[in-house]
Steps between C-alpha positions, in 0.01 A plus 500: 500500500780738589674416171182581305469834675862582412431417137197729503716783628781453251327669202417798721859522623624482142258769390601723790865451409428590138305805611795618710731463201253674270467794736865529593612860483839542335558844649444374856718195433786717374487727803478205741793327326703821488613428145378590151597232247546657158536270200724643230709379206849598611620472140344809345724805522416771602173375654642223717850354472799399709746778571836358387677654801260420785317200343180656636193522278442866414305702246199718431241245609706405807496865605121500474473183710727658760273805517193280547669296774611817679146640487367178654770507767641159404820357353529422129581148384583470130426168336625443146252324272476422130265672256283189468482459881376851579129422530542145642730632775245769582200266490683247717565761770877470472532872428284793613566722198638451152711790372653324202447678167134406538316640200123533516298265281127418514584134567724578795251751638253213537748310717660773711452862607728778381619813672505834321751505217858575604658467154391490137702283263513514119535140376723478193689250284878456500667386176845426364635810326584301189127419471396867512426502127252215543330604824401867509155484660313266732293378204815353345502228766174345375556126463845522664646366825562736792633427848346615827506413868250224582185629667579864422264756353759537225426143394121546508526840327705354216244223451215750506647770278726327245314284244610134488800564723668211681616587851799305630505545877778479757516519879690830511607792277866394452403166344237666282772741388744220416237350269507825300879504491505143370237575233251256649248786484462818295425728794484520880190666652535679833489828689688782332743556789592133521562485125702822518737337752554201270558737208756704695688191618510359147684804358831341603406160354501371140118492490367857508133563576222749430152560639191545283401860569121449500373346828314174460283618790527713813433339835439644848675321787358462848573318823306174526301379800261215567136563413289664767786634715352850501680610815843423357413641158381827655824531699714436190302753298530752783879466502526530121274808502704666776822433310348662191357809670813564710730474199691211657399262222684721252808481723479121508441493124804721435716273717449219247400680179661843531744659251805356678374139502520214251134559413446874449123532463245777533207409726183537294256338743354576841366284780133434428248219480565260213234543236446162339 
């Protein structure tokens, strides 16, 4: 009889446990833990990369995560993840935020919540300079093979916008770049700044590179959070808004994209809600 009563209670216990998980509040958990876990790539200069001198992960998006952690009064823990693992790591609760070149797409917006935009990235195509006579516009890649990072918006954008294109995907940008060098593909699709770094580095190599001037598409980037974590999302948006209105975001931007950096860029965006 006792055993039967226990069995009757088990479904209720399970349901209560599920309810507690469903209603867990990420913001409260972060404050109780005393640590904000930020998932980032760690391989994407100047957004997040290892400083060759200190071996610490630094960059534009790391600075933003530090500002959010400071506002919450907790320590920052940086966890390096791959492009393809960004949403699974977030959904599995292994990171609190994803600040990892996370472009907004309608498909992703159904799975996760986004902060206000903190960067806007033109997505372009990198080519070998000796192919410049063949590939002058994005339309010239119709029916061709292009490389991209697996699970990236660059991959999905190429499929969506280039007729009959074949996307050859790799786990990270360097391997996607090598495919272009070795002529396994005709172009490499990615964010303009990332492609610019590859182009600059290749100037001292036998294989020179160029970037197709016309953007394939322009994508807003945000910080990703699990669905329904309104408290955390509001805090993140508050920090981003304060950085914008105080002018501190421009200071952070200039630290990584200013005239004396490897990526001199004019900021043409502002912090605001992503309009899908």
